[in-house]
Every structure is written in C-alpha cells, then in structure tokens.
Amino acid sequence: MPDLPATMPLPELRPSTTVPRRDVLRGVLAAGAVVAVGAAPAGPAQASPAPRSPALHTGGRSVAVFGGGMAGLSAAHELVERGYRVTVYEPAYLGGKARSMGVPGTGRGGRMDLPGEHGFRFFPGCYQNVPDTMARIPFPGNPNGVRDNLIRVEGTVAGFRGKPPLFAPIEIGALDQLTPELLANTMIGAFSFLPELPPHELAFFGKQMTMWFSSCEERRFGQWEYVTWQQIMRAEGKSHAYREYLVSALTRITVAAKPHLSSARTIGTIGEALVLAATGAIPQFSGGVDRILNRPTNEAWIDPWVAYLMSRGVQFVLGQKLTRLNLNNGVISSATVGGRTVEADYYVCAIPVDRTVPLLTGDILDADPQLGGMSQLLTDWMVGIQYFLRRTTGMPEGHIAALGSPWALTALRQAPMWVGDFPARYGDGSAVECLSVDISDWDSPGIVFGRTAKQCSAEEISIEVWAQLKEWLNTGTGWLRDEDIHSWHLDPGVSWSGGVAYNETPLLVNTIGSYDNRPNAHCGIPNLFFGGDHVRSHIDLATMEGANESGRMVANAVMDAADDPQPRADVFPLVALPAFEGPKALDRDRYRAGLPHILDF
C-alpha cells in the first residue's frame, strides 16, 4: 500500500449520542445512494513500489537471516530457491509464534507428548501468501503439499454471559454482485443475532462499514490511520451491546487489539478482507472465512518446512542470539551472534520489534534515521492455554468466541478436527479432547480473582480462564465440567520473576499513526533488511500472513541489492471489489477538496 501522509485538513470525528430514526433511514438510503456513482473498472489493489536501497552490485550470494520465525523462514525459502546461500540463526525455536510443542513428560506407552502451542492457528480465506508457501512444501500423500493440511471451518459458537450460546455460520454465502447497498444489508443480517442490540445501532454499524469500504486509499492513510476504531464506529453514547460486541469484542478476539487505541485503518483493512472472504465474491479468497490445520502446527507445517529448506541447502544455527550489527563504511560488515562474528553479503533482521530496537545503535540510526520510529511501536500479549479433557465437550466443531468476556477469550476444539485417534496418539491415552484457548486481553480484571492475567500466576490463569469459559458457554448446555480436566498447558513463553509476568513473544499492536513508524523490508543501509509482523505489509496486521509477506519482500529487496535478474517472489495484495471503485473515486475527489466522506455524519 502507498505511504500517504496526512496532507489534507481532516474533519473532526465527533462521537454520536442519540440517533433519531430519520438519521437511521438517511444512513441506509445514503449507503444505497453510493451505488449510483457508478463502478469504474479496476483490478486488484496494488501497493506503490517503494524506493529501493542503493544497489550493491557485488554479486554476493550469502545471506544471514536472524530469526527463525515466520518472516525468517519465508525469506530463507524464497532466497534458497533462487540459489542464495542462506544461514538462519535462531536463539530459541524455529517457527516462532506459529510453532507447536509437546508438553514435556506427558507421553506414555509409545504415544507422543500432549500437543501444546502458543495459541491456535487461524487461516482466513483472505490469506494468499501463506497458502502459496505451504503449497511449495512437500508433504507425504498431499498433491498440494502442506496446503492440503488446511481444512475449512463452517461456523462458530458465540457465547454470552449468562445466556445460552449460539452457533452462527461464518460464511455469508455467494454474493457475486456485491454492491455497497447489499454489503450494508448483509452485515446487518449477519450480526442480527447479537442480544440486546438496538436495530438502529446495527443499521448505523452497517453504514459505517459501508463508509470504510467506499473510502479511497488517500483517506484511509490520511484520515483513518489517525483515528481509533472506537472513534470511527462512534461508540460513545451507544448501547452497552453495541460497544461491547460490535466495537470491542470483534476487535479484541480477531486481532488482540484495543478499540480505543487501534488504528481504524488497520481494523478496517482486516475487517474488509474477512467480510469479502465470507461473501465468496473474490476468487482469490477461495478458502472461506476460517481454516485450521488438521494436525498440531509443527507436525502439519513447521517440521516439513524446515526439512524442505534443509534439503535445499539452508543451514540452521540454533541457540544463537543476535546481539550486534556492525556498521562500517555505510554497510553492515558483520554481526555478533552468540559471542562470535558472522559475515555475509546480506543481513536480514527477522526478529520481533522489541528485540530489534536495542540493535539499532547510533551509527545505524545515523545511516537511516527512519528506523528510529520502531522504538515508538507498541506490543501487546495474545497467548494461549490448552485444556486436555477426559470427555468430549459436545460443542459444535469450529471456533468459539466468548463475546464480552473480560479476557477476550476465543477457543477451538482441536481433537475432533485432527487426523488420527487423539488418545491413541498423544499423552497417556486418557485425554480425548484438546480445547485450545487464546487469551487476547491480559490487562482487564477477571471474574474469579479480580486481577488481570498479568497479575495472576499460571495456576490462577488456568482457573480464571476455565471459569470465564463456563460462565459464557455453559448456560443451558453443561458443556464444560471441572471433573473432565485431565491437565492444562500455558504457553511457556510466559514466565514470572519476582511476581512480575514476562512474555517472550509479544506482538505488534497497530495504534493510531503507527504506520509512520513501521519499517519497510529494505532500509537506507543497502545490505540490511527487516522482516516480521511489524514490517509494512498489505494485510497490515501482526499475523502469519503479514510476516510471510515481509519475508517475500525481504527476498525481493535482497535481489534488488544484488542486481539479480531472476523473477521476484510473488507478493499478493489484498483484493478490492470493482463495484466500489466508483464510490472510491468520488471519495478521492472529496478528500482532496478537504471534505468528509459522504457517509460521515
């Protein structure tokens, strides 16, 4: 996406209080009137080419990749397939936040250890880069490699405190001729199951989403980047249900973001992609809204990936941490890794932003001052816990969302959707179910101890999460019983020292204006490159897709620096509908004239 600074005077966002019926009708009619502008023919949205680093033209082919997570492995994949000599240095575990791990000492009788993980995997149909990589990783019996290990999820369980949970289909259905008017009506219908939500507020939500869909790129980067999702949704003065479910819960459970801090552009971008994936109107988004792996992540993906990269010549050096990048004569001359010096032609820093910032010493910032913006980026926690159960829960297969829960819990029944017999493969044979739960809010008080997750011990977290799940899911169902708990496993990246919790794997939170501080894959130092979920990408979110895309951009930037004529790695942008190009053209004229969006009232 282009980097568009805010050069126009922006209309002030004033929160609504009450919405008269005539304004509700006016909003619905105005959303429909946008259609009359006409749709200009247009292809998929494309990012403007970013300026290249000065080319080295050395012809060198050695690349040192620091970080063996999604970005580092993706960069290594693209480069080794083009003949580069790649060494990946990883201080802990390959796969990063995407990995799974065995729960030590739980396997019995020849079974594998129970499967733990950082958090369950979620592969929306709008992901294109990750599935493309997966298709190029061989897997026994799969004609499309690891990609054939993705299975489609048809619905989700929505839980509400003290109310019976609902099973909701997550796909809207085929809408081949999607228009702004139809979009608004479709979203109103899709969220009509939410309890206690006033109809006029649901209509208002549909109008605001239509406003986002028909906003031009200039406004998205120049205005919506600098206001919060809570502001663009006009949450102030609305009902508790509107604020809790439509504004807060959908944001927190999807991207672990806080609506009062997160950039409206970021939340709107992923929201648009998910909605379009649900409609079936985009051929490129053919995987449905929700897909998961049919095995633990390392079995289904990471281990075959590492094996493939090794077969192509990638070398992995584990237990080695990057501590310094050494700059001489305007280029990186070496790196200090695990107390020794590493030399290469190109250096890829594919480690989390909180660990990258200390490496940006004064001479590096002098060479490229824009890199200093990384110190202003905010990270947050989204970490998982797994409950291993002696009895199946009886819940429908698919994701579970405890809407409005203090810790923004989402969960997934994994065992029923995995290949093989779970008790025969894992643990001691008595655990038949794996309920994997993501904790997206670590800063709100819980219902048992009245403390935040960061203030609780691991044992207290397991008690609190289970209590919230029962409160949100058990009314009228009895799905969760204390006596069924065999054991639990909290992500080992969370640790405690002196009563203070620490997380080794935080993720980027896209706060307002944070795009300005995020790096590109290339920088002003011609042989230094950056990968990770904090690097600018089309998906614009801390996701596997964004990290994978950044690895592809790193590979392309390395080839640019090497003056390499080989074909570049594909980088798949998000796709927009031609039906919205006409309204976007109208909005572009209004934005350049300093006027608000036509639906911004």
PDB file of N, CA, C and O in Angstrom, residues 273-307:
ATOM      1  N   ALA A 273     -11.301  -7.511   4.557  1.00  0.00           N
ATOM      2  CA  ALA A 273     -10.824  -8.764   3.958  1.00  0.00           C
ATOM      3  C   ALA A 273     -11.635  -9.956   4.450  1.00  0.00           C
ATOM      4  O   ALA A 273     -11.977 -10.857   3.665  1.00  0.00           O
ATOM      5  N   LEU A 274     -11.965  -9.986   5.738  1.00  0.00           N
ATOM      6  CA  LEU A 274     -12.745 -11.106   6.278  1.00  0.00           C
ATOM      7  C   LEU A 274     -14.160 -11.118   5.722  1.00  0.00           C
ATOM      8  O   LEU A 274     -14.710 -12.183   5.405  1.00  0.00           O
ATOM      9  N   VAL A 275     -14.760  -9.933   5.609  1.00  0.00           N
ATOM     10  CA  VAL A 275     -16.115  -9.861   5.047  1.00  0.00           C
ATOM     11  C   VAL A 275     -16.111 -10.348   3.606  1.00  0.00           C
ATOM     12  O   VAL A 275     -16.977 -11.126   3.194  1.00  0.00           O
ATOM     13  N   LEU A 276     -15.143  -9.900   2.825  1.00  0.00           N
ATOM     14  CA  LEU A 276     -15.089 -10.318   1.420  1.00  0.00           C
ATOM     15  C   LEU A 276     -14.837 -11.815   1.303  1.00  0.00           C
ATOM     16  O   LEU A 276     -15.391 -12.475   0.409  1.00  0.00           O
ATOM     17  N   ALA A 277     -14.019 -12.366   2.195  1.00  0.00           N
ATOM     18  CA  ALA A 277     -13.800 -13.813   2.169  1.00  0.00           C
ATOM     19  C   ALA A 277     -15.100 -14.558   2.478  1.00  0.00           C
ATOM     20  O   ALA A 277     -15.345 -15.640   1.933  1.00  0.00           O
ATOM     21  N   ALA A 278     -15.931 -13.965   3.332  1.00  0.00           N
ATOM     22  CA  ALA A 278     -17.189 -14.616   3.704  1.00  0.00           C
ATOM     23  C   ALA A 278     -18.226 -14.577   2.594  1.00  0.00           C
ATOM     24  O   ALA A 278     -19.139 -15.401   2.561  1.00  0.00           O
ATOM     25  N   THR A 279     -18.101 -13.618   1.676  1.00  0.00           N
ATOM     26  CA  THR A 279     -19.121 -13.466   0.639  1.00  0.00           C
ATOM     27  C   THR A 279     -18.956 -14.426  -0.523  1.00  0.00           C
ATOM     28  O   THR A 279     -19.911 -14.668  -1.268  1.00  0.00           O
ATOM     29  N   GLY A 280     -17.750 -14.929  -0.734  1.00  0.00           N
ATOM     30  CA  GLY A 280     -17.500 -15.755  -1.909  1.00  0.00           C
ATOM     31  C   GLY A 280     -17.396 -14.957  -3.185  1.00  0.00           C
ATOM     32  O   GLY A 280     -17.373 -15.526  -4.286  1.00  0.00           O
ATOM     33  N   ALA A 281     -17.314 -13.616  -3.074  1.00  0.00           N
ATOM     34  CA  ALA A 281     -17.299 -12.768  -4.259  1.00  0.00           C
ATOM     35  C   ALA A 281     -15.902 -12.572  -4.833  1.00  0.00           C
ATOM     36  O   ALA A 281     -15.756 -12.016  -5.917  1.00  0.00           O
ATOM     37  N   ILE A 282     -14.859 -13.015  -4.124  1.00  0.00           N
ATOM     38  CA  ILE A 282     -13.479 -12.804  -4.548  1.00  0.00           C
ATOM     39  C   ILE A 282     -12.851 -14.148  -4.879  1.00  0.00           C
ATOM     40  O   ILE A 282     -12.631 -14.974  -3.983  1.00  0.00           O
ATOM     41  N   PRO A 283     -12.551 -14.425  -6.138  1.00  0.00           N
ATOM     42  CA  PRO A 283     -11.957 -15.730  -6.477  1.00  0.00           C
ATOM     43  C   PRO A 283     -10.663 -16.010  -5.723  1.00  0.00           C
ATOM     44  O   PRO A 283     -10.384 -17.159  -5.371  1.00  0.00           O
ATOM     45  N   GLN A 284      -9.864 -14.962  -5.481  1.00  0.00           N
ATOM     46  CA  GLN A 284      -8.592 -15.165  -4.785  1.00  0.00           C
ATOM     47  C   GLN A 284      -8.796 -15.561  -3.329  1.00  0.00           C
ATOM     48  O   GLN A 284      -7.904 -16.127  -2.712  1.00  0.00           O
ATOM     49  N   PHE A 285      -9.958 -15.221  -2.755  1.00  0.00           N
ATOM     50  CA  PHE A 285     -10.257 -15.568  -1.365  1.00  0.00           C
ATOM     51  C   PHE A 285     -11.134 -16.818  -1.346  1.00  0.00           C
ATOM     52  O   PHE A 285     -12.246 -16.814  -0.838  1.00  0.00           O
ATOM     53  N   SER A 286     -10.617 -17.896  -1.887  1.00  0.00           N
ATOM     54  CA  SER A 286     -11.452 -19.076  -2.121  1.00  0.00           C
ATOM     55  C   SER A 286     -11.462 -20.051  -0.964  1.00  0.00           C
ATOM     56  O   SER A 286     -12.143 -21.072  -1.022  1.00  0.00           O
ATOM     57  N   GLY A 287     -10.730 -19.753   0.098  1.00  0.00           N
ATOM     58  CA  GLY A 287     -10.635 -20.731   1.170  1.00  0.00           C
ATOM     59  C   GLY A 287     -11.683 -20.601   2.246  1.00  0.00           C
ATOM     60  O   GLY A 287     -11.611 -21.304   3.251  1.00  0.00           O
ATOM     61  N   GLY A 288     -12.659 -19.707   2.063  1.00  0.00           N
ATOM     62  CA  GLY A 288     -13.636 -19.490   3.112  1.00  0.00           C
ATOM     63  C   GLY A 288     -13.105 -18.531   4.163  1.00  0.00           C
ATOM     64  O   GLY A 288     -11.968 -18.078   4.104  1.00  0.00           O
ATOM     65  N   VAL A 289     -13.929 -18.222   5.137  1.00  0.00           N
ATOM     66  CA  VAL A 289     -13.500 -17.292   6.181  1.00  0.00           C
ATOM     67  C   VAL A 289     -12.473 -17.923   7.102  1.00  0.00           C
ATOM     68  O   VAL A 289     -11.503 -17.306   7.517  1.00  0.00           O
ATOM     69  N   ASP A 290     -12.652 -19.201   7.416  1.00  0.00           N
ATOM     70  CA  ASP A 290     -11.903 -19.813   8.509  1.00  0.00           C
ATOM     71  C   ASP A 290     -11.372 -21.174   8.086  1.00  0.00           C
ATOM     72  O   ASP A 290     -12.126 -22.028   7.622  1.00  0.00           O
ATOM     73  N   ARG A 291     -10.073 -21.370   8.257  1.00  0.00           N
ATOM     74  CA  ARG A 291      -9.455 -22.671   8.043  1.00  0.00           C
ATOM     75  C   ARG A 291      -8.497 -22.947   9.201  1.00  0.00           C
ATOM     76  O   ARG A 291      -7.921 -22.019   9.778  1.00  0.00           O
ATOM     77  N   ILE A 292      -8.315 -24.210   9.522  1.00  0.00           N
ATOM     78  CA  ILE A 292      -7.342 -24.595  10.537  1.00  0.00           C
ATOM     79  C   ILE A 292      -6.514 -25.748   9.980  1.00  0.00           C
ATOM     80  O   ILE A 292      -6.841 -26.340   8.949  1.00  0.00           O
ATOM     81  N   LEU A 293      -5.432 -26.079  10.679  1.00  0.00           N
ATOM     82  CA  LEU A 293      -4.619 -27.224  10.313  1.00  0.00           C
ATOM     83  C   LEU A 293      -5.221 -28.507  10.877  1.00  0.00           C
ATOM     84  O   LEU A 293      -5.873 -28.496  11.919  1.00  0.00           O
ATOM     85  N   ASN A 294      -4.967 -29.603  10.187  1.00  0.00           N
ATOM     86  CA  ASN A 294      -5.556 -30.880  10.608  1.00  0.00           C
ATOM     87  C   ASN A 294      -4.650 -31.680  11.530  1.00  0.00           C
ATOM     88  O   ASN A 294      -4.905 -32.862  11.792  1.00  0.00           O
ATOM     89  N   ARG A 295      -3.611 -31.036  12.037  1.00  0.00           N
ATOM     90  CA  ARG A 295      -2.667 -31.645  12.983  1.00  0.00           C
ATOM     91  C   ARG A 295      -2.060 -30.525  13.817  1.00  0.00           C
ATOM     92  O   ARG A 295      -2.218 -29.355  13.466  1.00  0.00           O
ATOM     93  N   PRO A 296      -1.298 -30.840  14.861  1.00  0.00           N
ATOM     94  CA  PRO A 296      -0.507 -29.799  15.515  1.00  0.00           C
ATOM     95  C   PRO A 296       0.392 -29.099  14.504  1.00  0.00           C
ATOM     96  O   PRO A 296       0.871 -29.713  13.540  1.00  0.00           O
ATOM     97  N   THR A 297       0.639 -27.822  14.720  1.00  0.00           N
ATOM     98  CA  THR A 297       1.290 -26.992  13.706  1.00  0.00           C
ATOM     99  C   THR A 297       2.640 -27.537  13.268  1.00  0.00           C
ATOM    100  O   THR A 297       2.962 -27.530  12.079  1.00  0.00           O
ATOM    101  N   ASN A 298       3.455 -27.987  14.205  1.00  0.00           N
ATOM    102  CA  ASN A 298       4.767 -28.486  13.801  1.00  0.00           C
ATOM    103  C   ASN A 298       4.663 -29.755  12.969  1.00  0.00           C
ATOM    104  O   ASN A 298       5.410 -29.940  12.001  1.00  0.00           O
ATOM    105  N   GLU A 299       3.730 -30.633  13.301  1.00  0.00           N
ATOM    106  CA  GLU A 299       3.546 -31.846  12.507  1.00  0.00           C
ATOM    107  C   GLU A 299       3.041 -31.520  11.109  1.00  0.00           C
ATOM    108  O   GLU A 299       3.485 -32.104  10.111  1.00  0.00           O
ATOM    109  N   ALA A 300       2.103 -30.584  11.030  1.00  0.00           N
ATOM    110  CA  ALA A 300       1.443 -30.288   9.757  1.00  0.00           C
ATOM    111  C   ALA A 300       2.244 -29.359   8.875  1.00  0.00           C
ATOM    112  O   ALA A 300       2.065 -29.372   7.655  1.00  0.00           O
ATOM    113  N   TRP A 301       3.138 -28.545   9.467  1.00  0.00           N
ATOM    114  CA  TRP A 301       3.714 -27.447   8.688  1.00  0.00           C
ATOM    115  C   TRP A 301       5.176 -27.157   8.996  1.00  0.00           C
ATOM    116  O   TRP A 301       6.030 -27.228   8.110  1.00  0.00           O
ATOM    117  N   ILE A 302       5.491 -26.807  10.253  1.00  0.00           N
ATOM    118  CA  ILE A 302       6.824 -26.277  10.551  1.00  0.00           C
ATOM    119  C   ILE A 302       7.908 -27.320  10.317  1.00  0.00           C
ATOM    120  O   ILE A 302       8.932 -27.042   9.664  1.00  0.00           O
ATOM    121  N   ASP A 303       7.739 -28.529  10.846  1.00  0.00           N
ATOM    122  CA  ASP A 303       8.778 -29.554  10.663  1.00  0.00           C
ATOM    123  C   ASP A 303       8.979 -29.912   9.190  1.00  0.00           C
ATOM    124  O   ASP A 303      10.132 -29.997   8.727  1.00  0.00           O
ATOM    125  N   PRO A 304       7.910 -30.136   8.393  1.00  0.00           N
ATOM    126  CA  PRO A 304       8.134 -30.371   6.964  1.00  0.00           C
ATOM    127  C   PRO A 304       8.796 -29.180   6.266  1.00  0.00           C
ATOM    128  O   PRO A 304       9.577 -29.372   5.334  1.00  0.00           O
ATOM    129  N   TRP A 305       8.488 -27.981   6.700  1.00  0.00           N
ATOM    130  CA  TRP A 305       9.082 -26.789   6.102  1.00  0.00           C
ATOM    131  C   TRP A 305      10.587 -26.748   6.355  1.00  0.00           C
ATOM    132  O   TRP A 305      11.391 -26.554   5.434  1.00  0.00           O
ATOM    133  N   VAL A 306      10.972 -26.959   7.605  1.00  0.00           N
ATOM    134  CA  VAL A 306      12.395 -26.948   7.946  1.00  0.00           C
ATOM    135  C   VAL A 306      13.127 -28.050   7.189  1.00  0.00           C
ATOM    136  O   VAL A 306      14.233 -27.844   6.662  1.00  0.00           O
ATOM    137  N   ALA A 307      12.517 -29.228   7.112  1.00  0.00           N
ATOM    138  CA  ALA A 307      13.144 -30.334   6.384  1.00  0.00           C
ATOM    139  C   ALA A 307      13.339 -29.968   4.913  1.00  0.00           C
ATOM    140  O   ALA A 307      14.388 -30.272   4.312  1.00  0.00           O
TER     141      ALA A 307
END
